[in-house]
Amino acid sequence: MADSAPPPSSLDSYESVGLVPNPDGSVTRSIAFPSVAATDETAATDSAVAFSKDVPLNPANNTFLRLFRPRLLPPNTKIPVILYFHGGGFVLASVSALPFHETCNSMAAKVPALVLSLEYRLAPEHRLPAAYEDAVEAIMWVRSQAAAEIDGGEPWLRKYADFSECFLMGGSAGANIVFHAGVRALDADLGAMKIQGLILNQPYFGGVERTESELRLADDRIVPLPANDLLWALALPDGADRDHEYSNPLSGGSYQEKIGRLQNCLVIGYSGDPLIDRQRRVVKMMETRGVHVVAKFKDGGHHGIECYDPSHAEAMDDDVKDFIDCTLHNFDPKH
C-alpha cells in the first residue's frame, strides 16, 4: 500500500505518463516498455555482446540486481564495476524495460565493465527515500562481494570484478539516485570496494520556482511540466514540495557539508531537455564545493534521447568509457 493518497491532479497528467490513480494512494501502471528477460550463457544468441542474469538483493522488498558481463574478455581480466540505476521519475519502469536493459547490455560490452542494474522500489507505493535506501543496500552488497562474505561471492563478480574500480551511474531519476546514494556512501565502510566516480546522465532534479528551460519547454513531449510536477508529488515524502532536499540540492539539507567530498562526476545533458537549467545549476554548485565535474552539455536532443536514438546511445557509451578510462588513469576527461 502507498504511504498516502496521491495529491489532486488532473487525470490528463496521470494519463500522460501511463498511470491510473487508485483510491488507496497506489497507482496502476497502464503503459510499460517491452520487457526483456536476462540471458545468461545458456540462453544468449551467437550475436549477443553481453550476458545477463538476475541476482536477489532483498527478497522482502522484491529488489534484485540484473548483472551484465561482456561476452568476450581476455583470460584473467578484471574489469570495472558500474552500479546502474534506471530512470522513470521514481514511479515507472524496471531493469527489464527494453531501453534500460539494452543500455546496460551495450555498456558492459563497450567499456568493458560488469554492470549491475538495480530493481529498486517505486513510488508512490514506496516514496523517497526508499529508492536511495535500496541503492545504498546495493552498494553494501557489492562491498560484501568484495569481501567474499556471501558464500564465497557471486561467481561473475568473483571472476571478473575489480572492486577498486567501482562507479555509480544512472539516467534521469536514476542519476538523482546516484547523487543521493553517493552522498550517503561517503561515510560508509566500503572495505575493499572503492567508488571512483559518479555518472549522472540527464539528472532529474526539481524545485518550486520554474526555470527558463522548464517554461520554454513546458509542453515537452517527454517531460511536460504537469507530468513532471505529478511525478515529484508522487515520489517525495508526504507533504513535501519540490524544494525538498531530495528534489532540489540547492535548497539546503542534511547533506550539504558532504557534497565537496564527492568523487569525480560526469554530468550529461541536452539543451532540448526541460531539466537542463537545473542540471547546470547543480554542476555549478558541485564545482563551487570543489568537486571535479566533467560537464557534457550538448545542443538539441531531449530527455532520455539515448533510449530512442541509437547514435546518442553510442555517444553516451563513448562518454562513459572516456570518463572511466580517464578517471582510472588520472587523465582529465575535459581535455
Short mmCIF file of C-alpha atoms in Angstrom, two decimals:
data_model
loop_
_atom_site.label_atom_id
_atom_site.label_comp_id
_atom_site.label_asym_id
_atom_site.label_seq_id
_atom_site.Cartn_x
_atom_site.Cartn_y
_atom_site.Cartn_z
CA MET A 1 0.00 0.00 0.00
CA ALA A 2 1.21 3.54 -0.74
CA ASP A 3 2.31 5.86 2.04
CA SER A 4 -0.55 8.25 1.27
CA ALA A 5 -3.08 9.08 -1.39
CA PRO A 6 -1.67 10.96 -4.39
CA PRO A 7 -2.26 14.72 -4.47
CA PRO A 8 -5.11 16.14 -6.51
CA SER A 9 -4.19 16.31 -10.17
CA SER A 10 -5.97 16.14 -13.47
CA LEU A 11 -6.48 12.71 -14.96
CA ASP A 12 -4.72 14.06 -18.05
CA SER A 13 -1.48 14.35 -16.04
CA TYR A 14 -1.77 10.76 -14.88
CA GLU A 15 -2.65 9.52 -18.34
CA SER A 16 0.28 11.38 -19.92
CA VAL A 17 2.71 9.13 -18.02
CA GLY A 18 0.63 5.96 -18.23
CA LEU A 19 -0.75 5.99 -14.69
CA VAL A 20 -4.19 5.38 -13.20
CA PRO A 21 -4.63 6.58 -9.59
CA ASN A 22 -6.16 4.13 -7.12
CA PRO A 23 -8.23 5.04 -4.03
CA ASP A 24 -5.59 3.67 -1.63
CA GLY A 25 -2.90 6.01 -2.98
CA SER A 26 -1.17 3.45 -5.20
CA VAL A 27 -1.15 3.67 -8.99
CA THR A 28 -1.82 1.24 -11.79
CA ARG A 29 0.89 1.49 -14.43
CA SER A 30 -1.10 1.15 -17.64
CA ILE A 31 1.75 1.65 -20.09
CA ALA A 32 5.00 -0.28 -19.92
CA PHE A 33 8.13 -0.61 -22.02
CA PRO A 34 8.59 -4.01 -23.67
CA SER A 35 10.17 -6.30 -21.10
CA VAL A 36 13.37 -8.27 -21.69
CA ALA A 37 14.44 -11.37 -19.77
CA ALA A 38 18.01 -11.83 -18.62
CA THR A 39 20.06 -14.03 -20.95
CA ASP A 40 23.00 -15.92 -19.48
CA GLU A 41 25.49 -18.09 -21.37
CA THR A 42 22.93 -20.87 -21.86
CA ALA A 43 20.23 -18.61 -23.35
CA ALA A 44 22.15 -15.98 -25.33
CA THR A 45 22.26 -15.95 -29.11
CA ASP A 46 25.50 -16.15 -31.05
CA SER A 47 25.28 -12.41 -31.77
CA ALA A 48 24.97 -11.37 -28.11
CA VAL A 49 27.62 -8.87 -27.00
CA ALA A 50 26.96 -9.48 -23.29
CA PHE A 51 25.37 -12.00 -20.94
CA SER A 52 22.97 -11.15 -18.11
CA LYS A 53 21.36 -12.77 -15.08
CA ASP A 54 19.25 -11.72 -12.09
CA VAL A 55 20.54 -11.97 -8.51
CA PRO A 56 18.33 -11.34 -5.43
CA LEU A 57 19.16 -8.36 -3.24
CA ASN A 58 16.40 -8.05 -0.62
CA PRO A 59 13.52 -10.51 -1.15
CA ALA A 60 11.43 -8.74 1.50
CA ASN A 61 11.45 -5.61 -0.71
CA ASN A 62 11.36 -7.52 -4.02
CA THR A 63 14.64 -5.90 -5.03
CA PHE A 64 17.26 -7.57 -7.17
CA LEU A 65 20.24 -6.84 -9.38
CA ARG A 66 20.48 -7.65 -13.06
CA LEU A 67 24.14 -8.40 -13.77
CA PHE A 68 25.66 -7.85 -17.22
CA ARG A 69 29.10 -9.03 -18.31
CA PRO A 70 30.84 -8.76 -21.67
CA ARG A 71 30.72 -11.86 -23.82
CA LEU A 72 34.35 -11.51 -24.88
CA LEU A 73 37.11 -10.89 -22.35
CA PRO A 74 40.76 -11.94 -22.37
CA PRO A 75 41.62 -14.62 -19.80
CA ASN A 76 42.29 -13.46 -16.23
CA THR A 77 40.93 -9.97 -16.95
CA LYS A 78 39.48 -7.83 -14.15
CA ILE A 79 37.15 -5.01 -15.18
CA PRO A 80 35.39 -2.06 -13.51
CA VAL A 81 32.01 -2.39 -11.82
CA ILE A 82 29.17 0.01 -12.72
CA LEU A 83 26.19 0.07 -10.37
CA TYR A 84 23.36 1.38 -12.57
CA PHE A 85 20.00 2.97 -11.66
CA HIS A 86 17.28 3.26 -14.29
CA GLY A 87 15.07 6.28 -14.93
CA GLY A 88 11.31 6.70 -14.79
CA GLY A 89 10.63 9.55 -12.38
CA PHE A 90 10.92 7.17 -9.39
CA VAL A 91 7.46 5.90 -10.39
CA LEU A 92 7.89 3.99 -13.64
CA ALA A 93 9.98 1.31 -15.34
CA SER A 94 12.18 -1.59 -14.36
CA VAL A 95 15.58 -3.11 -15.05
CA SER A 96 13.83 -5.39 -17.55
CA ALA A 97 12.43 -2.48 -19.59
CA LEU A 98 13.94 -2.76 -23.07
CA PRO A 99 15.73 0.65 -23.18
CA PHE A 100 17.42 0.15 -19.81
CA HIS A 101 18.32 -3.49 -20.45
CA GLU A 102 19.87 -2.53 -23.79
CA THR A 103 21.73 0.42 -22.22
CA CYS A 104 23.40 -1.87 -19.69
CA ASN A 105 23.99 -4.62 -22.23
CA SER A 106 25.76 -2.27 -24.63
CA MET A 107 27.74 -0.51 -21.91
CA ALA A 108 29.01 -3.78 -20.44
CA ALA A 109 30.48 -4.73 -23.81
CA LYS A 110 31.82 -1.33 -24.81
CA VAL A 111 33.52 -0.07 -21.63
CA PRO A 112 34.03 -3.06 -20.84
CA ALA A 113 32.57 -3.42 -17.35
CA LEU A 114 30.40 -5.51 -15.11
CA VAL A 115 27.12 -3.60 -14.95
CA LEU A 116 24.77 -4.20 -12.03
CA SER A 117 21.32 -2.72 -12.68
CA LEU A 118 19.16 -2.27 -9.56
CA GLU A 119 15.48 -3.12 -9.42
CA TYR A 120 14.53 -0.59 -6.74
CA ARG A 121 11.19 0.11 -5.07
CA LEU A 122 8.93 2.58 -6.89
CA ALA A 123 6.78 5.45 -5.65
CA PRO A 124 4.09 6.23 -4.65
CA GLU A 125 3.83 2.79 -3.05
CA HIS A 126 7.32 3.42 -1.66
CA ARG A 127 8.10 7.12 -1.53
CA LEU A 128 11.59 8.53 -1.29
CA PRO A 129 13.96 7.80 0.39
CA ALA A 130 13.06 4.14 -0.36
CA ALA A 131 14.95 4.15 -3.68
CA TYR A 132 18.00 5.73 -2.02
CA GLU A 133 17.92 3.08 0.71
CA ASP A 134 17.76 0.34 -1.92
CA ALA A 135 20.72 1.92 -3.72
CA VAL A 136 22.82 2.01 -0.56
CA GLU A 137 21.85 -1.60 0.13
CA ALA A 138 23.10 -2.49 -3.35
CA ILE A 139 26.38 -0.66 -2.66
CA MET A 140 26.81 -2.61 0.56
CA TRP A 141 26.04 -5.84 -1.32
CA VAL A 142 28.92 -5.07 -3.67
CA ARG A 143 31.08 -4.36 -0.61
CA SER A 144 30.19 -7.78 0.79
CA GLN A 145 31.09 -9.36 -2.54
CA ALA A 146 34.47 -7.67 -2.43
CA ALA A 147 34.99 -9.25 0.97
CA ALA A 148 33.60 -12.62 -0.29
CA GLU A 149 31.20 -12.58 2.67
CA ILE A 150 28.30 -14.20 0.78
CA ASP A 151 29.01 -17.90 0.22
CA GLY A 152 32.36 -17.15 -1.34
CA GLY A 153 30.97 -14.45 -3.59
CA GLU A 154 28.81 -14.22 -6.72
CA PRO A 155 30.70 -16.13 -9.46
CA TRP A 156 30.78 -13.40 -12.12
CA LEU A 157 31.96 -10.78 -9.64
CA ARG A 158 34.49 -13.12 -8.09
CA LYS A 159 35.97 -13.89 -11.50
CA TYR A 160 35.78 -10.55 -13.30
CA ALA A 161 35.25 -7.62 -10.89
CA ASP A 162 37.92 -5.11 -9.95
CA PHE A 163 36.30 -3.82 -6.76
CA SER A 164 38.78 -0.95 -6.54
CA GLU A 165 37.23 0.46 -9.76
CA CYS A 166 33.54 0.99 -8.98
CA PHE A 167 31.27 3.66 -10.45
CA LEU A 168 27.69 4.72 -9.77
CA MET A 169 25.66 5.59 -12.87
CA GLY A 170 22.06 6.48 -13.59
CA GLY A 171 19.79 8.25 -16.04
CA SER A 172 17.12 10.82 -15.10
CA ALA A 173 15.67 9.74 -11.72
CA GLY A 174 18.46 7.15 -11.63
CA ALA A 175 21.01 9.97 -11.80
CA ASN A 176 19.26 11.65 -8.87
CA ILE A 177 19.69 8.32 -7.02
CA VAL A 178 23.40 8.34 -7.93
CA PHE A 179 23.80 11.77 -6.33
CA HIS A 180 21.98 10.89 -3.10
CA ALA A 181 23.39 7.37 -2.77
CA GLY A 182 26.85 8.74 -3.48
CA VAL A 183 26.50 11.25 -0.64
CA ARG A 184 25.15 8.58 1.73
CA ALA A 185 28.01 6.22 0.92
CA LEU A 186 30.72 8.76 1.75
CA ASP A 187 30.83 7.78 5.42
CA ALA A 188 30.18 4.06 4.91
CA ASP A 189 32.87 1.46 5.49
CA LEU A 190 33.23 0.03 1.98
CA GLY A 191 36.19 -2.20 2.72
CA ALA A 192 37.92 -3.28 -0.47
CA MET A 193 35.27 -1.60 -2.61
CA LYS A 194 36.21 1.85 -3.87
CA ILE A 195 33.79 4.21 -5.63
CA GLN A 196 35.91 6.09 -8.17
CA GLY A 197 33.27 8.26 -9.82
CA LEU A 198 29.63 9.20 -10.33
CA ILE A 199 27.94 9.34 -13.74
CA LEU A 200 24.77 11.43 -13.97
CA ASN A 201 23.03 11.22 -17.33
CA GLN A 202 20.38 13.96 -17.63
CA PRO A 203 19.78 14.02 -13.87
CA TYR A 204 16.25 14.55 -12.59
CA PHE A 205 16.20 17.47 -10.15
CA GLY A 206 13.39 19.87 -9.34
CA GLY A 207 12.34 22.99 -7.46
CA VAL A 208 9.31 25.13 -6.76
CA GLU A 209 10.45 28.13 -8.78
CA ARG A 210 10.25 27.50 -12.52
CA THR A 211 13.42 27.70 -14.59
CA GLU A 212 13.63 29.26 -18.03
CA SER A 213 14.03 25.87 -19.70
CA GLU A 214 11.01 24.42 -17.86
CA LEU A 215 8.84 27.32 -19.04
CA ARG A 216 10.26 27.29 -22.57
CA LEU A 217 9.67 23.54 -22.87
CA ALA A 218 6.52 23.30 -20.75
CA ASP A 219 4.81 21.21 -23.45
CA ASP A 220 7.77 18.90 -23.98
CA ARG A 221 6.63 15.51 -25.27
CA ILE A 222 8.86 13.55 -22.88
CA VAL A 223 8.72 15.63 -19.66
CA PRO A 224 5.79 18.07 -19.95
CA LEU A 225 5.54 20.34 -16.92
CA PRO A 226 2.27 18.90 -15.49
CA ALA A 227 3.63 15.34 -15.69
CA ASN A 228 6.91 16.46 -14.14
CA ASP A 229 5.03 18.04 -11.22
CA LEU A 230 2.92 14.91 -10.78
CA LEU A 231 5.93 12.58 -10.66
CA TRP A 232 7.55 14.69 -7.94
CA ALA A 233 4.27 14.80 -6.00
CA LEU A 234 4.09 11.00 -6.12
CA ALA A 235 7.76 10.46 -5.26
CA LEU A 236 8.53 12.95 -2.48
CA PRO A 237 7.67 12.33 1.18
CA ASP A 238 4.07 13.09 2.08
CA GLY A 239 3.57 16.84 2.40
CA ALA A 240 6.92 17.82 0.85
CA ASP A 241 7.23 20.26 -2.04
CA ARG A 242 9.78 20.32 -4.85
CA ASP A 243 12.26 22.30 -2.75
CA HIS A 244 12.75 19.25 -0.55
CA GLU A 245 16.42 18.19 -0.43
CA TYR A 246 15.64 15.01 -2.41
CA SER A 247 14.46 17.12 -5.33
CA ASN A 248 16.44 20.34 -5.04
CA PRO A 249 20.08 20.02 -3.87
CA LEU A 250 20.36 23.81 -3.91
CA SER A 251 17.72 24.27 -1.22
CA GLY A 252 19.94 23.18 1.66
CA GLY A 253 19.51 19.98 3.61
CA SER A 254 21.20 17.47 5.83
CA TYR A 255 23.96 16.52 3.40
CA GLN A 256 25.26 19.90 2.28
CA GLU A 257 28.59 19.69 4.10
CA LYS A 258 29.34 16.35 2.42
CA ILE A 259 28.94 17.41 -1.21
CA GLY A 260 32.52 18.66 -1.55
CA ARG A 261 33.80 15.17 -0.75
CA LEU A 262 32.09 13.56 -3.75
CA GLN A 263 34.21 11.68 -6.27
CA ASN A 264 34.78 12.84 -9.86
CA CYS A 265 31.46 13.34 -11.63
CA LEU A 266 30.37 13.11 -15.25
CA VAL A 267 27.15 15.02 -16.00
CA ILE A 268 25.50 14.69 -19.42
CA GLY A 269 22.69 17.00 -20.55
CA TYR A 270 20.90 18.35 -23.64
CA SER A 271 19.60 21.83 -24.36
CA GLY A 272 16.29 20.32 -25.54
CA ASP A 273 15.61 18.87 -22.08
CA PRO A 274 13.34 20.94 -19.79
CA LEU A 275 15.62 19.92 -16.90
CA ILE A 276 18.79 21.38 -18.44
CA ASP A 277 18.82 24.58 -16.35
CA ARG A 278 18.62 22.61 -13.10
CA GLN A 279 21.37 20.29 -14.27
CA ARG A 280 23.62 23.28 -14.99
CA ARG A 281 22.89 24.76 -11.56
CA VAL A 282 23.76 21.52 -9.78
CA VAL A 283 27.01 21.26 -11.74
CA LYS A 284 27.92 24.83 -10.75
CA MET A 285 27.07 24.09 -7.12
CA MET A 286 29.26 20.97 -7.07
CA GLU A 287 32.16 22.77 -8.75
CA THR A 288 31.86 25.60 -6.20
CA ARG A 289 32.21 22.98 -3.45
CA GLY A 290 35.39 21.64 -5.05
CA VAL A 291 34.03 18.59 -6.88
CA HIS A 292 35.77 17.76 -10.16
CA VAL A 293 32.91 17.72 -12.69
CA VAL A 294 33.10 16.79 -16.35
CA ALA A 295 30.05 18.51 -17.85
CA LYS A 296 28.96 17.32 -21.29
CA PHE A 297 26.12 19.70 -22.18
CA LYS A 298 25.09 19.28 -25.80
CA ASP A 299 22.87 21.21 -28.21
CA GLY A 300 19.46 19.87 -29.21
CA GLY A 301 18.29 16.47 -28.11
CA HIS A 302 15.65 15.75 -25.49
CA HIS A 303 15.24 13.98 -22.18
CA GLY A 304 16.10 10.29 -22.42
CA ILE A 305 17.26 10.62 -26.01
CA GLU A 306 19.62 7.62 -25.70
CA CYS A 307 16.53 5.41 -25.22
CA TYR A 308 15.20 6.41 -28.64
CA ASP A 309 18.22 7.22 -30.83
CA PRO A 310 20.99 4.62 -31.27
CA SER A 311 23.53 7.27 -32.28
CA HIS A 312 23.04 9.10 -28.98
CA ALA A 313 23.16 5.82 -27.09
CA GLU A 314 26.53 5.16 -28.71
CA ALA A 315 27.70 8.69 -27.87
CA MET A 316 26.72 8.15 -24.24
CA ASP A 317 28.68 4.89 -24.15
CA ASP A 318 31.69 6.77 -25.55
CA ASP A 319 31.37 9.49 -22.91
CA VAL A 320 31.11 6.91 -20.12
CA LYS A 321 34.05 4.89 -21.40
CA ASP A 322 36.19 8.02 -21.75
CA PHE A 323 35.29 9.22 -18.26
CA ILE A 324 36.05 5.85 -16.67
CA ASP A 325 39.33 5.44 -18.56
CA CYS A 326 40.47 8.96 -17.70
CA THR A 327 39.41 8.68 -14.05
CA LEU A 328 41.26 5.40 -13.59
CA HIS A 329 44.40 6.64 -15.36
CA ASN A 330 44.43 10.12 -13.81
CA PHE A 331 43.79 11.99 -17.03
CA ASP A 332 41.45 14.99 -17.21
CA PRO A 333 38.42 13.93 -19.30
CA LYS A 334 37.68 17.60 -20.01
CA HIS A 335 40.57 17.73 -22.48
#
